[in-house]
PDB file of C-alpha atoms in Angstrom:
ATOM      1  CA  MET A   1       0.006   0.011   0.009  1.00 52.00           C
ATOM      2  CA  SER A   2       1.390   3.416  -0.957  1.00 48.00           C
ATOM      3  CA  ALA A   3       1.880   6.375   1.376  1.00 49.00           C
ATOM      4  CA  SER A   4      -0.972   8.287  -0.285  1.00 48.00           C
ATOM      5  CA  SER A   5      -3.338   5.340   0.265  1.00 48.00           C
ATOM      6  CA  GLU A   6      -2.416   5.213   3.960  1.00 48.00           C
ATOM      7  CA  GLN A   7      -3.088   8.946   4.305  1.00 46.00           C
ATOM      8  CA  ARG A   8      -6.533   8.541   2.674  1.00 46.00           C
ATOM      9  CA  GLU A   9      -7.384   5.711   5.076  1.00 45.00           C
ATOM     10  CA  LYS A  10      -6.526   7.966   8.029  1.00 44.00           C
ATOM     11  CA  VAL A  11      -8.771  10.774   6.724  1.00 44.00           C
ATOM     12  CA  GLU A  12     -11.730   8.709   5.650  1.00 46.00           C
ATOM     13  CA  ALA A  13     -14.269   7.993   8.418  1.00 44.00           C
ATOM     14  CA  PRO A  14     -15.919   4.639   8.969  1.00 47.00           C
ATOM     15  CA  ARG A  15     -19.092   3.889   7.112  1.00 49.00           C
ATOM     16  CA  GLY A  16     -22.291   5.210   8.662  1.00 45.00           C
ATOM     17  CA  HIS A  17     -20.606   8.380  10.009  1.00 43.00           C
ATOM     18  CA  PRO A  18     -20.611  11.826   8.391  1.00 43.00           C
ATOM     19  CA  ARG A  19     -17.635  12.739   6.301  1.00 45.00           C
ATOM     20  CA  LEU A  20     -15.213  15.116   8.030  1.00 42.00           C
ATOM     21  CA  SER A  21     -13.597  18.160   6.487  1.00 42.00           C
ATOM     22  CA  GLY A  22      -9.841  18.057   6.564  1.00 42.00           C
ATOM     23  CA  SER A  23      -9.528  21.693   7.699  1.00 41.00           C
ATOM     24  CA  THR A  24     -12.259  22.078  10.347  1.00 43.00           C
ATOM     25  CA  GLU A  25     -13.112  18.479  11.151  1.00 48.00           C
ATOM     26  CA  ARG A  26     -16.833  19.377  11.515  1.00 49.00           C
ATOM     27  CA  PRO A  27     -19.673  17.244  10.086  1.00 50.00           C
ATOM     28  CA  GLU A  28     -20.772  18.341   6.653  1.00 51.00           C
ATOM     29  CA  PRO A  29     -24.539  18.956   6.598  1.00 50.00           C
ATOM     30  CA  GLN A  30     -26.486  16.140   5.053  1.00 54.00           C
ATOM     31  CA  VAL A  31     -29.816  17.606   3.710  1.00 49.00           C
ATOM     32  CA  SER A  32     -32.278  15.608   1.677  1.00 55.00           C
ATOM     33  CA  GLU A  33     -34.392  17.046  -1.129  1.00 55.00           C
ATOM     34  CA  ASP A  34     -37.500  16.974   1.045  1.00 55.00           C
ATOM     35  CA  GLN A  35     -35.719  18.864   3.812  1.00 52.00           C
ATOM     36  CA  ALA A  36     -34.405  21.436   1.338  1.00 51.00           C
ATOM     37  CA  HIS A  37     -37.920  21.925  -0.010  1.00 52.00           C
ATOM     38  CA  SER A  38     -39.231  22.455   3.533  1.00 51.00           C
ATOM     39  CA  LEU A  39     -36.516  24.960   4.368  1.00 44.00           C
ATOM     40  CA  HIS A  40     -37.293  26.804   1.189  1.00 52.00           C
ATOM     41  CA  LYS A  41     -40.990  26.990   2.063  1.00 50.00           C
ATOM     42  CA  SER A  42     -40.551  27.965   5.709  1.00 48.00           C
ATOM     43  CA  GLY A  43     -37.637  30.392   5.369  1.00 49.00           C
ATOM     44  CA  LEU A  44     -37.375  32.124   2.029  1.00 46.00           C
ATOM     45  CA  ARG A  45     -41.006  32.902   1.212  1.00 55.00           C
ATOM     46  CA  PRO A  46     -41.926  34.589   4.573  1.00 54.00           C
ATOM     47  CA  VAL A  47     -38.838  36.780   4.314  1.00 54.00           C
ATOM     48  CA  GLN A  48     -39.720  37.833   0.783  1.00 61.00           C
ATOM     49  CA  PHE A  49     -43.364  38.406   1.861  1.00 54.00           C
ATOM     50  CA  ALA A  50     -42.319  40.549   4.813  1.00 55.00           C
ATOM     51  CA  LYS A  51     -40.042  42.645   2.606  1.00 58.00           C
ATOM     52  CA  THR A  52     -42.792  43.127   0.068  1.00 62.00           C
ATOM     53  CA  MET A  53     -45.378  44.126   2.702  1.00 61.00           C
ATOM     54  CA  GLY A  54     -42.887  46.517   4.314  1.00 60.00           C
ATOM     55  CA  ALA A  55     -42.392  48.251   0.980  1.00 62.00           C
ATOM     56  CA  VAL A  56     -46.167  48.475   0.445  1.00 56.00           C
ATOM     57  CA  VAL A  57     -46.740  49.984   3.906  1.00 55.00           C
ATOM     58  CA  THR A  58     -43.956  52.501   3.397  1.00 64.00           C
ATOM     59  CA  PHE A  59     -45.336  53.529   0.011  1.00 57.00           C
ATOM     60  CA  ALA A  60     -48.878  53.847   1.379  1.00 62.00           C
ATOM     61  CA  ALA A  61     -47.687  55.977   4.311  1.00 60.00           C
ATOM     62  CA  THR A  62     -45.712  58.238   1.964  1.00 67.00           C
ATOM     63  CA  MET A  63     -48.677  58.718  -0.388  1.00 63.00           C
ATOM     64  CA  THR A  64     -51.068  59.394   2.539  1.00 63.00           C
ATOM     65  CA  GLY A  65     -48.730  62.071   3.929  1.00 61.00           C
ATOM     66  CA  LEU A  66     -48.409  63.618   0.443  1.00 63.00           C
ATOM     67  CA  ILE A  67     -52.191  63.688  -0.091  1.00 64.00           C
ATOM     68  CA  PHE A  68     -52.876  65.251   3.336  1.00 56.00           C
ATOM     69  CA  GLY A  69     -50.110  67.770   2.725  1.00 64.00           C
ATOM     70  CA  LEU A  70     -51.649  68.916  -0.567  1.00 58.00           C
ATOM     71  CA  TRP A  71     -55.254  68.757   0.656  1.00 58.00           C
ATOM     72  CA  PRO A  72     -55.322  69.284   4.483  1.00 62.00           C
ATOM     73  CA  THR A  73     -59.139  69.279   4.523  1.00 58.00           C
ATOM     74  CA  LEU A  74     -59.067  65.553   3.675  1.00 55.00           C
ATOM     75  CA  ARG A  75     -57.211  64.712   6.857  1.00 56.00           C
ATOM     76  CA  PRO A  76     -59.571  62.849   9.276  1.00 59.00           C
ATOM     77  CA  VAL A  77     -60.574  64.851  12.324  1.00 55.00           C
ATOM     78  CA  GLU A  78     -59.062  63.460  15.529  1.00 57.00           C
ATOM     79  CA  PRO A  79     -61.647  62.688  18.187  1.00 54.00           C
ATOM     80  CA  PRO A  80     -61.657  65.476  20.771  1.00 54.00           C
ATOM     81  CA  ALA A  81     -59.993  64.818  24.114  1.00 61.00           C
ATOM     82  CA  THR A  82     -62.843  66.489  25.992  1.00 82.00           C
ATOM     83  CA  LYS A  83     -66.447  67.325  25.261  1.00 89.00           C
ATOM     84  CA  GLY A  84     -68.541  69.924  26.995  1.00 92.00           C
ATOM     85  CA  ALA A  85     -69.772  73.519  27.010  1.00 95.00           C
ATOM     86  CA  ALA A  86     -69.850  76.612  29.197  1.00 95.00           C
ATOM     87  CA  LEU A  87     -72.230  79.586  29.121  1.00 97.00           C
ATOM     88  CA  THR A  88     -70.912  82.800  30.680  1.00 97.00           C
ATOM     89  CA  ASN A  89     -71.259  86.593  30.908  1.00 97.00           C
ATOM     90  CA  VAL A  90     -75.055  86.789  30.774  1.00 97.00           C
ATOM     91  CA  THR A  91     -76.641  90.243  30.354  1.00 96.00           C
ATOM     92  CA  VAL A  92     -80.231  91.565  30.206  1.00 96.00           C
ATOM     93  CA  ASP A  93     -81.600  94.648  28.420  1.00 95.00           C
ATOM     94  CA  ARG A  94     -85.241  95.690  28.389  1.00 94.00           C
ATOM     95  CA  VAL A  95     -86.073  96.309  24.727  1.00 95.00           C
ATOM     96  CA  SER A  96     -88.989  95.966  22.354  1.00 96.00           C
ATOM     97  CA  PHE A  97     -89.137  93.258  19.697  1.00 96.00           C
ATOM     98  CA  GLY A  98     -88.496  95.895  17.009  1.00 96.00           C
ATOM     99  CA  GLN A  99     -85.368  97.089  18.841  1.00 96.00           C
ATOM    100  CA  TYR A 100     -84.140  93.507  19.024  1.00 95.00           C
ATOM    101  CA  LEU A 101     -84.519  93.192  15.249  1.00 95.00           C
ATOM    102  CA  ASP A 102     -82.601  96.432  14.728  1.00 95.00           C
ATOM    103  CA  ARG A 103     -79.709  95.281  16.936  1.00 91.00           C
ATOM    104  CA  GLY A 104     -79.432  92.011  15.044  1.00 89.00           C
ATOM    105  CA  ALA A 105     -79.693  93.750  11.628  1.00 91.00           C
ATOM    106  CA  TYR A 106     -82.924  91.847  10.880  1.00 92.00           C
ATOM    107  CA  SER A 107     -85.720  93.216   8.696  1.00 94.00           C
ATOM    108  CA  ARG A 108     -88.837  94.633  10.383  1.00 94.00           C
ATOM    109  CA  SER A 109     -90.995  94.241   7.264  1.00 92.00           C
ATOM    110  CA  PRO A 110     -92.620  90.833   7.987  1.00 90.00           C
ATOM    111  CA  PHE A 111     -94.041  92.042  11.335  1.00 95.00           C
ATOM    112  CA  ARG A 112     -96.975  94.222  12.291  1.00 95.00           C
ATOM    113  CA  ARG A 113     -96.659  97.361  14.366  1.00 95.00           C
ATOM    114  CA  ALA A 114     -98.116  95.733  17.498  1.00 95.00           C
ATOM    115  CA  GLN A 115     -95.569  92.956  17.321  1.00 95.00           C
ATOM    116  CA  LEU A 116     -92.710  95.372  16.922  1.00 96.00           C
ATOM    117  CA  GLN A 117     -93.804  97.338  19.994  1.00 95.00           C
ATOM    118  CA  ARG A 118     -94.089  94.337  22.259  1.00 95.00           C
ATOM    119  CA  ARG A 119     -91.795  94.662  25.252  1.00 94.00           C
ATOM    120  CA  GLY A 120     -89.394  91.990  26.391  1.00 96.00           C
ATOM    121  CA  ALA A 121     -85.911  91.151  27.616  1.00 96.00           C
ATOM    122  CA  LEU A 122     -82.860  90.873  25.361  1.00 96.00           C
ATOM    123  CA  VAL A 123     -80.607  88.227  26.892  1.00 97.00           C
ATOM    124  CA  GLY A 124     -76.997  88.020  25.779  1.00 96.00           C
ATOM    125  CA  PHE A 125     -74.343  85.466  26.724  1.00 97.00           C
ATOM    126  CA  ASP A 126     -71.071  83.936  25.616  1.00 97.00           C
ATOM    127  CA  PHE A 127     -70.520  80.267  25.008  1.00 96.00           C
ATOM    128  CA  ASN A 128     -67.591  77.902  24.614  1.00 96.00           C
ATOM    129  CA  ILE A 129     -68.353  74.476  23.095  1.00 96.00           C
ATOM    130  CA  LYS A 130     -65.774  71.659  22.780  1.00 95.00           C
ATOM    131  CA  GLY A 131     -66.052  68.413  20.867  1.00 94.00           C
ATOM    132  CA  TYR A 132     -69.344  68.930  18.951  1.00 95.00           C
ATOM    133  CA  LEU A 133     -68.145  70.000  15.549  1.00 94.00           C
ATOM    134  CA  HIS A 134     -71.097  70.286  13.070  1.00 94.00           C
ATOM    135  CA  LYS A 135     -73.553  68.916  15.670  1.00 95.00           C
ATOM    136  CA  HIS A 136     -76.942  70.554  16.034  1.00 95.00           C
ATOM    137  CA  LEU A 137     -77.228  71.418  19.746  1.00 96.00           C
ATOM    138  CA  PRO A 138     -80.644  72.393  21.101  1.00 96.00           C
ATOM    139  CA  LEU A 139     -80.764  75.723  22.935  1.00 95.00           C
ATOM    140  CA  ARG A 140     -83.703  76.357  25.262  1.00 95.00           C
ATOM    141  CA  TRP A 141     -84.781  79.237  27.418  1.00 96.00           C
ATOM    142  CA  GLN A 142     -87.435  79.529  30.097  1.00 97.00           C
ATOM    143  CA  LEU A 143     -89.033  82.650  31.582  1.00 97.00           C
ATOM    144  CA  LEU A 144     -89.671  81.875  35.245  1.00 97.00           C
ATOM    145  CA  ASP A 145     -91.530  83.662  38.005  1.00 96.00           C
ATOM    146  CA  ALA A 146     -88.890  84.646  40.558  1.00 95.00           C
ATOM    147  CA  ARG A 147     -91.252  84.230  43.518  1.00 94.00           C
ATOM    148  CA  THR A 148     -93.078  80.968  42.702  1.00 94.00           C
ATOM    149  CA  GLY A 149     -90.645  79.327  40.260  1.00 94.00           C
ATOM    150  CA  ASP A 150     -93.515  78.770  37.811  1.00 96.00           C
ATOM    151  CA  GLN A 151     -92.702  78.712  34.114  1.00 96.00           C
ATOM    152  CA  VAL A 152     -94.292  81.702  32.366  1.00 95.00           C
ATOM    153  CA  ALA A 153     -92.923  81.137  28.834  1.00 95.00           C
ATOM    154  CA  GLN A 154     -90.486  78.868  27.013  1.00 95.00           C
ATOM    155  CA  SER A 155     -88.617  78.934  23.770  1.00 92.00           C
ATOM    156  CA  PRO A 156     -89.517  77.330  20.441  1.00 85.00           C
ATOM    157  CA  ASP A 157     -86.966  74.930  18.942  1.00 81.00           C
ATOM    158  CA  LEU A 158     -83.631  76.738  18.759  1.00 91.00           C
ATOM    159  CA  PHE A 159     -80.293  75.264  17.712  1.00 93.00           C
ATOM    160  CA  THR A 160     -76.664  76.269  17.533  1.00 94.00           C
ATOM    161  CA  THR A 161     -74.102  74.410  15.376  1.00 95.00           C
ATOM    162  CA  PRO A 162     -70.370  74.680  16.313  1.00 95.00           C
ATOM    163  CA  ARG A 163     -68.113  75.329  13.319  1.00 94.00           C
ATOM    164  CA  ALA A 164     -64.900  74.203  15.078  1.00 93.00           C
ATOM    165  CA  ASP A 165     -63.806  71.592  17.581  1.00 93.00           C
ATOM    166  CA  GLU A 166     -63.669  74.425  20.079  1.00 94.00           C
ATOM    167  CA  ASP A 167     -66.193  77.085  19.139  1.00 95.00           C
ATOM    168  CA  GLN A 168     -66.496  80.391  21.011  1.00 94.00           C
ATOM    169  CA  ASN A 169     -69.125  82.981  20.230  1.00 93.00           C
ATOM    170  CA  SER A 170     -71.930  85.160  21.614  1.00 93.00           C
ATOM    171  CA  LEU A 171     -75.691  84.951  21.234  1.00 93.00           C
ATOM    172  CA  LEU A 172     -78.644  87.288  21.717  1.00 93.00           C
ATOM    173  CA  ILE A 173     -82.082  85.924  22.552  1.00 94.00           C
ATOM    174  CA  TRP A 174     -85.237  88.017  22.835  1.00 96.00           C
ATOM    175  CA  VAL A 175     -87.722  86.829  25.499  1.00 96.00           C
ATOM    176  CA  PRO A 176     -91.244  88.295  25.656  1.00 95.00           C
ATOM    177  CA  VAL A 177     -92.178  89.496  29.146  1.00 95.00           C
ATOM    178  CA  PRO A 178     -95.828  89.853  30.234  1.00 92.00           C
ATOM    179  CA  ARG A 179     -97.307  93.046  31.585  1.00 87.00           C
ATOM    180  CA  ALA A 180     -97.280  92.347  35.315  1.00 83.00           C
ATOM    181  CA  ARG A 181     -96.465  95.142  37.734  1.00 82.00           C
ATOM    182  CA  GLY A 182     -94.934  93.972  40.934  1.00 85.00           C
ATOM    183  CA  ARG A 183     -93.886  90.600  39.549  1.00 92.00           C
ATOM    184  CA  ARG A 184     -90.260  89.702  38.982  1.00 95.00           C
ATOM    185  CA  PHE A 185     -88.820  87.233  36.561  1.00 97.00           C
ATOM    186  CA  PHE A 186     -85.598  85.621  35.461  1.00 97.00           C
ATOM    187  CA  VAL A 187     -84.537  83.688  32.364  1.00 98.00           C
ATOM    188  CA  GLU A 188     -82.760  80.357  32.477  1.00 97.00           C
ATOM    189  CA  ILE A 189     -80.938  79.070  29.365  1.00 97.00           C
ATOM    190  CA  GLN A 190     -79.816  75.512  28.703  1.00 96.00           C
ATOM    191  CA  LEU A 191     -77.572  74.155  25.968  1.00 96.00           C
ATOM    192  CA  LEU A 192     -78.181  70.420  25.390  1.00 95.00           C
ATOM    193  CA  ASP A 193     -76.129  67.693  23.723  1.00 94.00           C
ATOM    194  CA  ASP A 194     -76.866  66.657  20.122  1.00 93.00           C
ATOM    195  CA  ARG A 195     -79.375  64.026  21.274  1.00 91.00           C
ATOM    196  CA  GLY A 196     -81.145  66.482  23.590  1.00 88.00           C
ATOM    197  CA  ALA A 197     -80.547  64.023  26.444  1.00 86.00           C
ATOM    198  CA  TYR A 198     -78.689  66.185  28.982  1.00 89.00           C
ATOM    199  CA  PRO A 199     -77.557  69.793  29.451  1.00 92.00           C
ATOM    200  CA  LEU A 200     -73.995  70.695  28.495  1.00 94.00           C
ATOM    201  CA  GLY A 201     -74.244  74.153  30.012  1.00 95.00           C
ATOM    202  CA  ARG A 202     -76.716  76.313  31.908  1.00 95.00           C
ATOM    203  CA  ILE A 203     -77.006  79.919  32.953  1.00 96.00           C
ATOM    204  CA  ARG A 204     -79.635  82.252  34.398  1.00 96.00           C
ATOM    205  CA  THR A 205     -80.103  85.983  34.454  1.00 97.00           C
ATOM    206  CA  HIS A 206     -80.613  88.283  37.441  1.00 96.00           C
ATOM    207  CA  ARG A 207     -84.183  89.047  38.447  1.00 95.00           C
ATOM    208  CA  PHE A 208     -85.988  91.862  36.658  1.00 93.00           C
ATOM    209  CA  SER A 209     -89.475  93.358  36.836  1.00 90.00           C
ATOM    210  CA  GLY A 210     -92.332  92.842  34.426  1.00 85.00           C
ATOM    211  CA  THR A 211     -93.336  95.478  31.885  1.00 72.00           C
TER     212      THR A 211
END
């Protein structure tokens, strides 16, 4: 037997054992076709799918930001952190219905002279509404007898509609007051939620005498 044959016998492993590498002496991986197919299915395809989905998400986010940058009005409105309302700074002036129309720059022409001369109370107040953008909020007033608490008159259906997430403004409401010397009255105003279920804000005037 030659020297080269002896060296090969020393390197070759017995049958049934994995072949060793001459440099590292570690087992060479023995992978069947079925195992290779399984590795291909479980490893390569999910990686490719994840990369593809990542590119799609990145592209969608970029296009969304571009669209909202060009057309800010298309950006969805974030839900408000708080919702509520406050009515403040109430005032009362004794004016006729015609004077009320003049102050609000409304036309007198649809009304008769007796209606224009009717006396009442012009109630003004400020409001601050949060979280009810474009909602129709019922606004109600009551004229109450200051001594008995009885309701003397109440408002027809009135509404205010906020034009911003936090809307601040002022309102004037004319309340007819009956001819009743010696009687005193006050006006209570309520702003309700968009379902009319509960008051968001409430305010009342000081007491004043009848006409």
